[in-house]
mmCIF file of C-alpha atoms in Angstrom:
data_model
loop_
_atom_site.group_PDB
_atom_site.id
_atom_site.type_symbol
_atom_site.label_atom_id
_atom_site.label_comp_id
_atom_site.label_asym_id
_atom_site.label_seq_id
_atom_site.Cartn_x
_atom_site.Cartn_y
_atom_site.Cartn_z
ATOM 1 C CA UNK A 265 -1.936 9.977 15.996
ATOM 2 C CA UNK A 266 0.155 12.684 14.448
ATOM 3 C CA UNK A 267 -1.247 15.476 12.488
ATOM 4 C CA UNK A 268 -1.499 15.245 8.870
ATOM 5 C CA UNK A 269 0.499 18.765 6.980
ATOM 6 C CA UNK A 270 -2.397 19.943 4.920
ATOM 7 C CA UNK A 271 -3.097 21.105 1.518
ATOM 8 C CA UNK A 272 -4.947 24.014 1.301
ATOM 9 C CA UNK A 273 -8.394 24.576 -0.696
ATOM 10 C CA UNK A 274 -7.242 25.013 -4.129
ATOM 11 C CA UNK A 275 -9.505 27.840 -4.928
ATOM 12 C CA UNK A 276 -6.783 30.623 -6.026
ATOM 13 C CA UNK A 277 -4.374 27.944 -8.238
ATOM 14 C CA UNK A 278 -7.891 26.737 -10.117
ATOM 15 C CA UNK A 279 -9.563 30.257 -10.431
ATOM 16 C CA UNK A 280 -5.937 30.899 -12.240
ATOM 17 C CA UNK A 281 -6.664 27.614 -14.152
ATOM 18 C CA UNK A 282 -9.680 29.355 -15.355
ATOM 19 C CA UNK A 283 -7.957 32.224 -16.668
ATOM 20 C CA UNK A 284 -6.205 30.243 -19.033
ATOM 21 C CA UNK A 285 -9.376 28.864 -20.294
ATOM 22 C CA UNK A 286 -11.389 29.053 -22.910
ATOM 23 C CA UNK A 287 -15.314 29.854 -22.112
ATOM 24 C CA UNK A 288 -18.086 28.369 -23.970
ATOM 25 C CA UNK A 289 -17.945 24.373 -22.820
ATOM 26 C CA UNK A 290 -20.367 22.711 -20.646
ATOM 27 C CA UNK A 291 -18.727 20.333 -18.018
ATOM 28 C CA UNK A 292 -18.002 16.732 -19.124
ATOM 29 C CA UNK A 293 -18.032 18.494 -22.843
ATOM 30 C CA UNK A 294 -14.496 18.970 -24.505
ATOM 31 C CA UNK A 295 -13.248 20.075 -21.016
ATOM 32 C CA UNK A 296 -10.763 19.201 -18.777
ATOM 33 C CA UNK A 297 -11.489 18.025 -15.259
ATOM 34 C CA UNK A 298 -9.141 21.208 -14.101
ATOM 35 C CA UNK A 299 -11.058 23.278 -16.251
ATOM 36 C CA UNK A 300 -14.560 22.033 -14.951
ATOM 37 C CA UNK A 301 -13.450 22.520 -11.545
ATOM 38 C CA UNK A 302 -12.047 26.446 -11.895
ATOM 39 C CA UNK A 303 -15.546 26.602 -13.462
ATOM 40 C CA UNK A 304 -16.840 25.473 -9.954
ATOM 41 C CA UNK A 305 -14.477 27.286 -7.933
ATOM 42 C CA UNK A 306 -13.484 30.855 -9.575
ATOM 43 C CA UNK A 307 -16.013 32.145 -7.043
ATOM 44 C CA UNK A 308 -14.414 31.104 -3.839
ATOM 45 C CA UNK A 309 -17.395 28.867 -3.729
ATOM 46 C CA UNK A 310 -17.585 24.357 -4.314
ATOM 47 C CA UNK A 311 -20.093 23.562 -6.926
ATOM 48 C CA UNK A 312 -22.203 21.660 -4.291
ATOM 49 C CA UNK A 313 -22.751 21.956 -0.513
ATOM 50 C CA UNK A 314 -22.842 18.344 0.349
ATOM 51 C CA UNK A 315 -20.419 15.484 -0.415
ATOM 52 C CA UNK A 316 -21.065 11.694 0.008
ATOM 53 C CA UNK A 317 -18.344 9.559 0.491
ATOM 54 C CA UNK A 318 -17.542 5.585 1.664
ATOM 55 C CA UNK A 319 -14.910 4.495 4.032
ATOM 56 C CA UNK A 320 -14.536 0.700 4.337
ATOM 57 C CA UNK A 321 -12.197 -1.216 6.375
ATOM 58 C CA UNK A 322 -10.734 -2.808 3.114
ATOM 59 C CA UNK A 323 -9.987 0.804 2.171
ATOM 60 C CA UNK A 324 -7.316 2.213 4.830
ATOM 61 C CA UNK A 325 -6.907 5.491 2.907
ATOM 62 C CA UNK A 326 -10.681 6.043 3.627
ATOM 63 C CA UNK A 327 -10.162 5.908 7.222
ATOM 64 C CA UNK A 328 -7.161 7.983 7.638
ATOM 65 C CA UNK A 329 -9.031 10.473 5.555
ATOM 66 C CA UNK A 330 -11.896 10.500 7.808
ATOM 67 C CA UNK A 331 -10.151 10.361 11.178
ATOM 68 C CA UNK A 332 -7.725 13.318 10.401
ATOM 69 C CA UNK A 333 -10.618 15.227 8.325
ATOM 70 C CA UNK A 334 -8.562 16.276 5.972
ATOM 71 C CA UNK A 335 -11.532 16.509 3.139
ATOM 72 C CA UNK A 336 -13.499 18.774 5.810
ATOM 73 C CA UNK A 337 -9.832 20.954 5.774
ATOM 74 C CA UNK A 338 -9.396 21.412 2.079
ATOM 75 C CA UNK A 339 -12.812 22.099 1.406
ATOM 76 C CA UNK A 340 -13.471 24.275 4.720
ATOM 77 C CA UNK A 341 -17.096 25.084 6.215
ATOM 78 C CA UNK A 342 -19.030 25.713 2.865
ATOM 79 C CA UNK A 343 -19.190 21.627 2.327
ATOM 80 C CA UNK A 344 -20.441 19.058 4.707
ATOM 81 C CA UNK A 345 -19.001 15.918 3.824
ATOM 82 C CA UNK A 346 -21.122 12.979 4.490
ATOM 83 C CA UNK A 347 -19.424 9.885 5.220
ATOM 84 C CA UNK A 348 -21.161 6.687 5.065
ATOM 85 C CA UNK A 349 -19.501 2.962 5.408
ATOM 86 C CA UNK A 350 -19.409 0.485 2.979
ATOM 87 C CA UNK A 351 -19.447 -3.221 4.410
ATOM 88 C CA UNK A 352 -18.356 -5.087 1.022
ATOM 89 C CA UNK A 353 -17.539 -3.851 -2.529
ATOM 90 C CA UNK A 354 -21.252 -5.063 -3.675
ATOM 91 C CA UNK A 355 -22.280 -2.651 -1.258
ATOM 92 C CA UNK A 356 -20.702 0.442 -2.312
ATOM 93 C CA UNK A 357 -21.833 -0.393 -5.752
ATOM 94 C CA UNK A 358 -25.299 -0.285 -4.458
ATOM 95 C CA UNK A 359 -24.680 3.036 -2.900
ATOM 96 C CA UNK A 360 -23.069 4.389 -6.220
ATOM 97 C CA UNK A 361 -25.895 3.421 -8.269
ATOM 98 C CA UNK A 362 -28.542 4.462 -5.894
ATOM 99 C CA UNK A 363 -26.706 7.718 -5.324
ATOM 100 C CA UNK A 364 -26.450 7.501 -1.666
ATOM 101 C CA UNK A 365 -22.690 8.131 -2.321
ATOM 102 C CA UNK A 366 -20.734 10.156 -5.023
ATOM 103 C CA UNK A 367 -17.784 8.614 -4.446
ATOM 104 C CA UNK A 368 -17.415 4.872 -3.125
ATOM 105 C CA UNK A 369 -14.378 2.445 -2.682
ATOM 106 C CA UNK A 370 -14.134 -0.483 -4.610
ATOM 107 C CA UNK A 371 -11.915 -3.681 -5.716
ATOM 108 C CA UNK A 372 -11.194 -3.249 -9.455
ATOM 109 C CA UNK A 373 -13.016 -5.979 -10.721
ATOM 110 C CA UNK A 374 -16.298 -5.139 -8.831
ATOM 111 C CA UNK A 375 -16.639 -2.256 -10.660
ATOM 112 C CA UNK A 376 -15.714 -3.721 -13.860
ATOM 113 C CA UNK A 377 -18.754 -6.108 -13.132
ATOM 114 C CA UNK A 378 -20.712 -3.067 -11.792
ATOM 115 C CA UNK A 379 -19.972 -0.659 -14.983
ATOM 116 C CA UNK A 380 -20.812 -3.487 -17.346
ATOM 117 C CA UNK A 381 -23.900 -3.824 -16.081
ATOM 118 C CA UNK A 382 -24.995 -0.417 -16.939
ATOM 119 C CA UNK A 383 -23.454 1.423 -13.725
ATOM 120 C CA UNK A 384 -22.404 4.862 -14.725
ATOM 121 C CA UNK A 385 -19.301 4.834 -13.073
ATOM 122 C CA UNK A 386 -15.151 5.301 -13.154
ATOM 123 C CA UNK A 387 -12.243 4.875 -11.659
ATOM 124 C CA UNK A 388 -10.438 8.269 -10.906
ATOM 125 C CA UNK A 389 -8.071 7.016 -8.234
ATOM 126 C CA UNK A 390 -5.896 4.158 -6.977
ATOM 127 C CA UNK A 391 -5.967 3.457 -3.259
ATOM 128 C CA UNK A 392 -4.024 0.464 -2.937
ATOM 129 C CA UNK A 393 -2.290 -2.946 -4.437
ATOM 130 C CA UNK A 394 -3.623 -5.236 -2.094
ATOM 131 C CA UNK A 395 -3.475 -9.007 -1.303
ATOM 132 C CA UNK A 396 -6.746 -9.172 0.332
ATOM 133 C CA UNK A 397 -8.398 -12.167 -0.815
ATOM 134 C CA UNK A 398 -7.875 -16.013 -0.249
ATOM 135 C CA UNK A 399 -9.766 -19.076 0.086
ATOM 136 C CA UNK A 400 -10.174 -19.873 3.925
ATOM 137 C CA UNK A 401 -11.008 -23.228 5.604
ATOM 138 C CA UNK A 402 -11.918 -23.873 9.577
ATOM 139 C CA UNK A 403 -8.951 -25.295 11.409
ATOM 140 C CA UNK A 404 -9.527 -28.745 11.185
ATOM 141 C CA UNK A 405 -11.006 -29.008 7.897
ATOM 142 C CA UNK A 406 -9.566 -31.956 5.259
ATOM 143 C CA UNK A 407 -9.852 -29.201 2.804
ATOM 144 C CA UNK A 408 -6.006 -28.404 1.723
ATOM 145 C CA UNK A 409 -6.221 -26.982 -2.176
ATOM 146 C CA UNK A 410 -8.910 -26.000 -4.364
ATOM 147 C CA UNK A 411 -9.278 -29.111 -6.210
ATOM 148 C CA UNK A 412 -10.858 -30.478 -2.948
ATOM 149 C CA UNK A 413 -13.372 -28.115 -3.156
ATOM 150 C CA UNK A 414 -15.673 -30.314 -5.451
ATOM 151 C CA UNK A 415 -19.055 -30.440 -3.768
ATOM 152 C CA UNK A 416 -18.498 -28.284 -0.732
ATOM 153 C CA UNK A 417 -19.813 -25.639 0.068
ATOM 154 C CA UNK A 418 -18.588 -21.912 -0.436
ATOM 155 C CA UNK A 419 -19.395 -19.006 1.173
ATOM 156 C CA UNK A 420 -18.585 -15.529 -1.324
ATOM 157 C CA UNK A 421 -19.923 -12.080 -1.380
ATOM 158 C CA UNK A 422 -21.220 -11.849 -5.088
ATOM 159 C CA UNK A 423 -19.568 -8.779 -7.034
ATOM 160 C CA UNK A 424 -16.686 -8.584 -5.079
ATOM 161 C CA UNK A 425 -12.723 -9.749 -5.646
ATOM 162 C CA UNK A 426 -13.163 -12.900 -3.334
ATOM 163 C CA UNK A 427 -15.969 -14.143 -5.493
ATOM 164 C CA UNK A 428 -14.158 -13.711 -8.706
ATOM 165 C CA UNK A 429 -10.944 -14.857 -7.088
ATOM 166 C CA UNK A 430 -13.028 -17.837 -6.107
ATOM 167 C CA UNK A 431 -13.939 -18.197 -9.845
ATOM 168 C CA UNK A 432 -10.480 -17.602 -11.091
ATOM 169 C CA UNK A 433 -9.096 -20.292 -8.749
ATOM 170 C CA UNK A 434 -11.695 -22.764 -9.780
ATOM 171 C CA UNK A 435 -10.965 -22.368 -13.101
ATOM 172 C CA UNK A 436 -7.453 -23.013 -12.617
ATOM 173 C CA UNK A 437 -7.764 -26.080 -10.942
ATOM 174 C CA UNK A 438 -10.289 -27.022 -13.599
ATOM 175 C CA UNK A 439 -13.374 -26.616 -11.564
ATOM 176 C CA UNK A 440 -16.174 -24.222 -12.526
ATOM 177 C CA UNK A 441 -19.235 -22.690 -9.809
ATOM 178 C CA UNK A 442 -21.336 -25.621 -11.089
ATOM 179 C CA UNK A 443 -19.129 -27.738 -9.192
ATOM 180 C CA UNK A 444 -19.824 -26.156 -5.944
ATOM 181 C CA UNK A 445 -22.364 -24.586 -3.676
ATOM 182 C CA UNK A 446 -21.699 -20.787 -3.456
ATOM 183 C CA UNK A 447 -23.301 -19.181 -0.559
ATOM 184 C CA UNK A 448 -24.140 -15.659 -1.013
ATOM 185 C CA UNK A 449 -23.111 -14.169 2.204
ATOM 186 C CA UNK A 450 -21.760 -10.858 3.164
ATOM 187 C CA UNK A 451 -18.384 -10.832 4.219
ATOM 188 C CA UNK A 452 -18.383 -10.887 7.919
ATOM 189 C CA UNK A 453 -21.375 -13.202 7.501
ATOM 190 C CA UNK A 454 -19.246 -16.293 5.679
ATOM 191 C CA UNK A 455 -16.605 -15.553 8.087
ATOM 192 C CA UNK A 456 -19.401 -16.903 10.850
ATOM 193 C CA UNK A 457 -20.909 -19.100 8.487
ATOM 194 C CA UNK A 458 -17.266 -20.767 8.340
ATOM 195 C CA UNK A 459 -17.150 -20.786 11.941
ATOM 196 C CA UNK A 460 -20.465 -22.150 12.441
ATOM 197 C CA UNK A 461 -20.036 -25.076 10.223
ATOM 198 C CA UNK A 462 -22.866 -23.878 7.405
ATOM 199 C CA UNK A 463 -19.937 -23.908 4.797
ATOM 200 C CA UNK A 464 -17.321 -25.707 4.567
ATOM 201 C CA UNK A 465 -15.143 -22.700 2.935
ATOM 202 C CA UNK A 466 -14.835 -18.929 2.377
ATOM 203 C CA UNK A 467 -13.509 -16.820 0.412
ATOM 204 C CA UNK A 468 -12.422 -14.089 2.350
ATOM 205 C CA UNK A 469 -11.433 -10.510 2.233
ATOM 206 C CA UNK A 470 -8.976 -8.772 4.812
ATOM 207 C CA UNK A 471 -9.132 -7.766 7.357
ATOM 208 C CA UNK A 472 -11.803 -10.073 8.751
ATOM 209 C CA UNK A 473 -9.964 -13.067 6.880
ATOM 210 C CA UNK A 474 -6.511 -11.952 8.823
ATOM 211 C CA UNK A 475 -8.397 -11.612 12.072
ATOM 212 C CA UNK A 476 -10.271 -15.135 11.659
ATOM 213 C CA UNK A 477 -6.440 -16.736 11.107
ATOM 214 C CA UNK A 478 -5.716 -15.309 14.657
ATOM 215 C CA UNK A 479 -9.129 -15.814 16.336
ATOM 216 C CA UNK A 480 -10.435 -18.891 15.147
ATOM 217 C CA UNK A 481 -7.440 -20.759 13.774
ATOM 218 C CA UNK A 482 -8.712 -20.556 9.905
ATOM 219 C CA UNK A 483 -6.203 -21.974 7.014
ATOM 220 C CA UNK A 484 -5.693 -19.880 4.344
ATOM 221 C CA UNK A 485 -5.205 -23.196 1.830
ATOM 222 C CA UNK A 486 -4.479 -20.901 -1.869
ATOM 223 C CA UNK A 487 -3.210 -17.389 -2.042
ATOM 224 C CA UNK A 488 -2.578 -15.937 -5.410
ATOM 225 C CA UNK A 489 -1.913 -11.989 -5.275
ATOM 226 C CA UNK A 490 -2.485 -12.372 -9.098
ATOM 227 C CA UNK A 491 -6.222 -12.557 -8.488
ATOM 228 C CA UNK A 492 -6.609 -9.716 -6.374
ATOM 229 C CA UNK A 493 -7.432 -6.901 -8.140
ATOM 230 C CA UNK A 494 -6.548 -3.342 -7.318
ATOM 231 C CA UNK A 495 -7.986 -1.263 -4.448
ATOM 232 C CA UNK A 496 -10.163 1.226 -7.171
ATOM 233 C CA UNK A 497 -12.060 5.055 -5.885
ATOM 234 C CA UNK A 498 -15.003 5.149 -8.280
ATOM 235 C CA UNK A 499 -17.561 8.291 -8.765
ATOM 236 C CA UNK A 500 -20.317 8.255 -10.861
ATOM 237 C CA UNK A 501 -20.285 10.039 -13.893
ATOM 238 C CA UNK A 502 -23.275 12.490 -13.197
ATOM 239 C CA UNK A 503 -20.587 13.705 -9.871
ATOM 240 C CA UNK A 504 -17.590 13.829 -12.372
ATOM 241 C CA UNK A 505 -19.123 15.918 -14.995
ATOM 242 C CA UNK A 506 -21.119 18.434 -12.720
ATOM 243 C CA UNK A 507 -18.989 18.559 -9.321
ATOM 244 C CA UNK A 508 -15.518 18.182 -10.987
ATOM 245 C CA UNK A 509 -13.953 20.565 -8.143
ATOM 246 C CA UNK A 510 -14.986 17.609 -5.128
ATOM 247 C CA UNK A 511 -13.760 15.205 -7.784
ATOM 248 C CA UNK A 512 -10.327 16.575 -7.418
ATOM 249 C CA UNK A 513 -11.178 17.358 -3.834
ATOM 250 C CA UNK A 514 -11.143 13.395 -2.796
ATOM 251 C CA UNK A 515 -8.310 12.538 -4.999
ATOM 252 C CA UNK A 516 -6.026 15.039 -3.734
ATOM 253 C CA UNK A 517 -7.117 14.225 0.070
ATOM 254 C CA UNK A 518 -6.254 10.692 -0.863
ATOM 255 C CA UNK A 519 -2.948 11.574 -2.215
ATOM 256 C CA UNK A 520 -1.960 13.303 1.278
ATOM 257 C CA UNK A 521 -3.257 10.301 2.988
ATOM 258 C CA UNK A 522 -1.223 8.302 0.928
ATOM 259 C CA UNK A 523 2.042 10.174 1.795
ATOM 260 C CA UNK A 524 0.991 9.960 5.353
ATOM 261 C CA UNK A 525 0.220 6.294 5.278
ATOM 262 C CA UNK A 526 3.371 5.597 3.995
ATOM 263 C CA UNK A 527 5.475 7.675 6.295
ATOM 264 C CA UNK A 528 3.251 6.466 9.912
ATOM 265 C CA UNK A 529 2.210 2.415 9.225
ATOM 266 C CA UNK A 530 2.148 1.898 12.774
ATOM 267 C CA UNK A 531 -0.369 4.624 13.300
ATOM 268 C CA UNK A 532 -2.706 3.502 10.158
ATOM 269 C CA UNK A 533 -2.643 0.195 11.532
ATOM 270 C CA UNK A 534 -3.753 1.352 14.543
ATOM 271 C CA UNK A 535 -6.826 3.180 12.866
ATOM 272 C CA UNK A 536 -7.355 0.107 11.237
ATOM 273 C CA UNK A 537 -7.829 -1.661 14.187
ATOM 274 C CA UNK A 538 -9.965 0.719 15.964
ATOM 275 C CA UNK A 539 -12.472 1.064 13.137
ATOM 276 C CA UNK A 540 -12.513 -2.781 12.034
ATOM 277 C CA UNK A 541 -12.801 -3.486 16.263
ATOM 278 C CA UNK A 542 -9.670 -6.398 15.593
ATOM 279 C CA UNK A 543 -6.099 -7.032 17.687
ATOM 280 C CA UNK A 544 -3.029 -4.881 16.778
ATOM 281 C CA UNK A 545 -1.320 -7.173 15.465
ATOM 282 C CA UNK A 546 -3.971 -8.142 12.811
ATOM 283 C CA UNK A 547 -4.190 -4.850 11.625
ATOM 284 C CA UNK A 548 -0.345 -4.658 11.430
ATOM 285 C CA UNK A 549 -0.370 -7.703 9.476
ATOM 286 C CA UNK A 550 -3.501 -6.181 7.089
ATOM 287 C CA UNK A 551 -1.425 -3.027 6.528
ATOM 288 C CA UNK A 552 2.189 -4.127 6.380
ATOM 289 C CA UNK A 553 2.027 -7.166 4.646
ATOM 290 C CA UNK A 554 -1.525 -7.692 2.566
ATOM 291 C CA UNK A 555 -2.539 -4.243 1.246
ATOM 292 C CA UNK A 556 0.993 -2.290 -0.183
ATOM 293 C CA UNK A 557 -0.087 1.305 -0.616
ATOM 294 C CA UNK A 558 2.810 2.252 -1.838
ATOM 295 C CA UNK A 559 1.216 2.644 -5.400
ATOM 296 C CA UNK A 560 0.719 5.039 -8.011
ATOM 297 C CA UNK A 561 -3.006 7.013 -7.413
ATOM 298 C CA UNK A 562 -2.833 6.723 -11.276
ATOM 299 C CA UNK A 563 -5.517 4.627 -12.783
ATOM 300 C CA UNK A 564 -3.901 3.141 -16.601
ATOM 301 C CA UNK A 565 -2.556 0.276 -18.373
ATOM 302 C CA UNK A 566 -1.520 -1.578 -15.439
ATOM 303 C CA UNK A 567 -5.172 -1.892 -13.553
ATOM 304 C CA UNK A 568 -6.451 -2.671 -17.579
ATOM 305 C CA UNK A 569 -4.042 -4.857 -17.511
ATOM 306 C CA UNK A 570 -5.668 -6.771 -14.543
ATOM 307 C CA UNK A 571 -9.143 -6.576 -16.050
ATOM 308 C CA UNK A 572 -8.613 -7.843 -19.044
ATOM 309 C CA UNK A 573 -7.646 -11.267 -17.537
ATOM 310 C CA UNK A 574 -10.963 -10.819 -14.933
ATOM 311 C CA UNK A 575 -12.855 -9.983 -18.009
ATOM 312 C CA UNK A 576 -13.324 -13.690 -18.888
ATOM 313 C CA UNK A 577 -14.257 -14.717 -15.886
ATOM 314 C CA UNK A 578 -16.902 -12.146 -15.842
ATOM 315 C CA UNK A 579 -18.139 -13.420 -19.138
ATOM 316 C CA UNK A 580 -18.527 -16.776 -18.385
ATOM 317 C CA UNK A 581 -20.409 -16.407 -14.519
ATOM 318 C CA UNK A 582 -23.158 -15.170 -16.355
ATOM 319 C CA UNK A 583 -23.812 -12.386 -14.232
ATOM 320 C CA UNK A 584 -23.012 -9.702 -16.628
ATOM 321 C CA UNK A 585 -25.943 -8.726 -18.763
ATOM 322 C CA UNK A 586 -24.966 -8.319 -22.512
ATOM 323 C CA UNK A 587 -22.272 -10.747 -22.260
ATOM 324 C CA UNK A 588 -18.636 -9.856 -23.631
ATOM 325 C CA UNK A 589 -20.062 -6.778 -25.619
ATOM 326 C CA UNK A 590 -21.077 -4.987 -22.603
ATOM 327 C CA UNK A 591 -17.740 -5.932 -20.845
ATOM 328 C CA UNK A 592 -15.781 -4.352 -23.323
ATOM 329 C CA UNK A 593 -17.508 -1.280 -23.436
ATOM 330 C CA UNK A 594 -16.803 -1.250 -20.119
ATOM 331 C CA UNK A 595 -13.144 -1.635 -19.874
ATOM 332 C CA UNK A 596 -12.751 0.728 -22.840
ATOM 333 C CA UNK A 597 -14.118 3.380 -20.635
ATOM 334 C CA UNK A 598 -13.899 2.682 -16.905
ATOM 335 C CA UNK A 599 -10.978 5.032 -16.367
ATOM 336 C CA UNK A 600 -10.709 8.832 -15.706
ATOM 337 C CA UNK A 601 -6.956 9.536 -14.702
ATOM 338 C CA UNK A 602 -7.501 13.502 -14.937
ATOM 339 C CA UNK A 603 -7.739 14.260 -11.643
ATOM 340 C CA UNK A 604 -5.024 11.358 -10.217
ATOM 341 C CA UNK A 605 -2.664 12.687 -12.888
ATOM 342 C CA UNK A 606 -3.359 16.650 -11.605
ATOM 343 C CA UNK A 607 -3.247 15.211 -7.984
ATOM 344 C CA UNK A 608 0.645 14.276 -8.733
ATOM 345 C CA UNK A 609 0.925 16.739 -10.481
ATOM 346 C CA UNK A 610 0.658 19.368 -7.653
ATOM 347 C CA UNK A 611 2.233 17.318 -5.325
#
């Protein structure tokens, strides 16, 4: 795989940030993330030794990030970066909240659903557009649209986009949960339990739903890239206000692995495929036709946009304590664009 061009540490361009300044604000207090990082970084020094951070198959950024270490380049020997997988959106939620991770990797509407429930988190970058959930039946299933689904049984990961695309397309086809059995499985685990014959449906999230089309013959029977919400890079609020110089750290190491991305799909699909352990040619199809990278970093309107039709959904499941009032709160302050908008900014 070819070598990604690097960005340096940005300790000289913030420590001039901080010259232009003014002194007297706390971090997270009437201060820009640029000015909490020169804070952190004036020095020469980070403003923590250690960084936690997810990579997830669903997230190909992550992985590109971790394979070319281009985090351990930009913020050299004085931080150890601590990378630690993330099997399902649910589960980098738990990892957020628990504080195993600072940052984590996300589908938007998981941590919607994880922020209304009282997770201190927000998005501060956009890794990807993706089309990576469906509603998957075994090859020779009778099962050929949603409205069939009535009385089966459903295998979902709770808190993640399949389950609340399974709850979107439900909905549309005038069905609600109570009208079905929803397993809650991991996602690798409803692929088998699909396989097995437990379920008679999953939804699924690439790319073990792309590599279950080639190895076991599953149908994808509705698609609606409408559903999917955007690929979201989340960081607790406690690692925003007091490490704002890693904050920028990640996003600008996922802006370079962006570009690179972009410019070498061949080679990210190949990572892909190493790291999920599925064919080529699955990962191709992952990368080049389901997961469109080719976005702006930028969280804003248009990912709002997107939650404010999920934010119904999440209402009415029940799983959101508060109800509507704690939803809104939540999309009125899930977003921190600072350090995406200084990341293209610099580019």
């Amino acid at each position: 795989m070819s070598t990604i061009s690097r960005r340096t540490a940005p300790v000289i361009a913030i420590a001039g940030v901080l010259m232009l300044t003014a002194t007297g604000c706390v971090a997270g207090e009437n201060a820009t993330a640029s000015d909490d990082a020169a804070e952190g970084t004036a020095s020469g020094d980070w403003s923590a030794d250690t960084l936690s951070i997810d990579f997830a198959t669903y997230n190909p950024l992550s992985l590109v990030i971790r394979d070319q270490g281009i985090l351990e380049e930009i913020l050299g020997d004085d931080v150890e970066v601590e990378w630690i997988q993330s099997a399902g959106s649910n589960k980098a939620n738990e990892l957020l909240r628990s504080g195993s991770i600072d940052v984590g990797s996300t589908a938007g509407s998981a941590a919607l659903f994880a922020r209304s429930n009282g997770s201190p988190i927000q998005v501060i970058d956009i890794f990807s557009q993706p089309e990576w959930s469906a509603i998957v039946v075994g090859p020779d299933s009778d099962i050929t649209s949603v409205e069939d689904l009535a009385g089966t049984s459903i295998a979902a990961t709770k808190g993640t986009d399949p389950y609340f695309f399974l709850l979107q397309a439900l909905e549309e086809a005038g069905l609600s949960a109570d009208d079905v059995e929803i397993q809650n499985l991991q996602h690798a685990d409803g692929r088998a339990a699909l396989d097995g014959g437990s379920v008679d449906a999953w939804a699924g999230l690439d790319p073990i739903m792309a590599a279950a089309e080639v190895e076991s013959g599953d149908q994808l029977i509705y698609r609606n890239v409408d559903f999917n919400t955007y690929g979201f890079l989340n960081a607790t609020e406690d690692f925003i206000d007091d490490h704002p110089d890693l904050a920028q750290a990640v996003v600008d190491a996922y802006e370079e692995a962006r570009e690179w991305a972009l410019e070498n799909p061949e080679e990210t699909a190949a990572l892909l495929a190493e790291v999920a352990g599925i064919d080529i040619e699955v990962a191709t199809t992952v990368i080049e036709e389901r997961s469109n990278l080719d976005v702006s970093g930028v969280p804003g309107d248009a990912q709002l946009a997107v939650l404010e039709k999920i934010a119904p959904v999440l209402v009415e499941s029940g799983d959101v304590q508060g109800g509507e009032e704690s939803v809104q709160k939540a999309l009125d302050s899930i977003i921190d664009a600072s350090f995406a908008e200084k990341a293209v900014e610099d580019e």
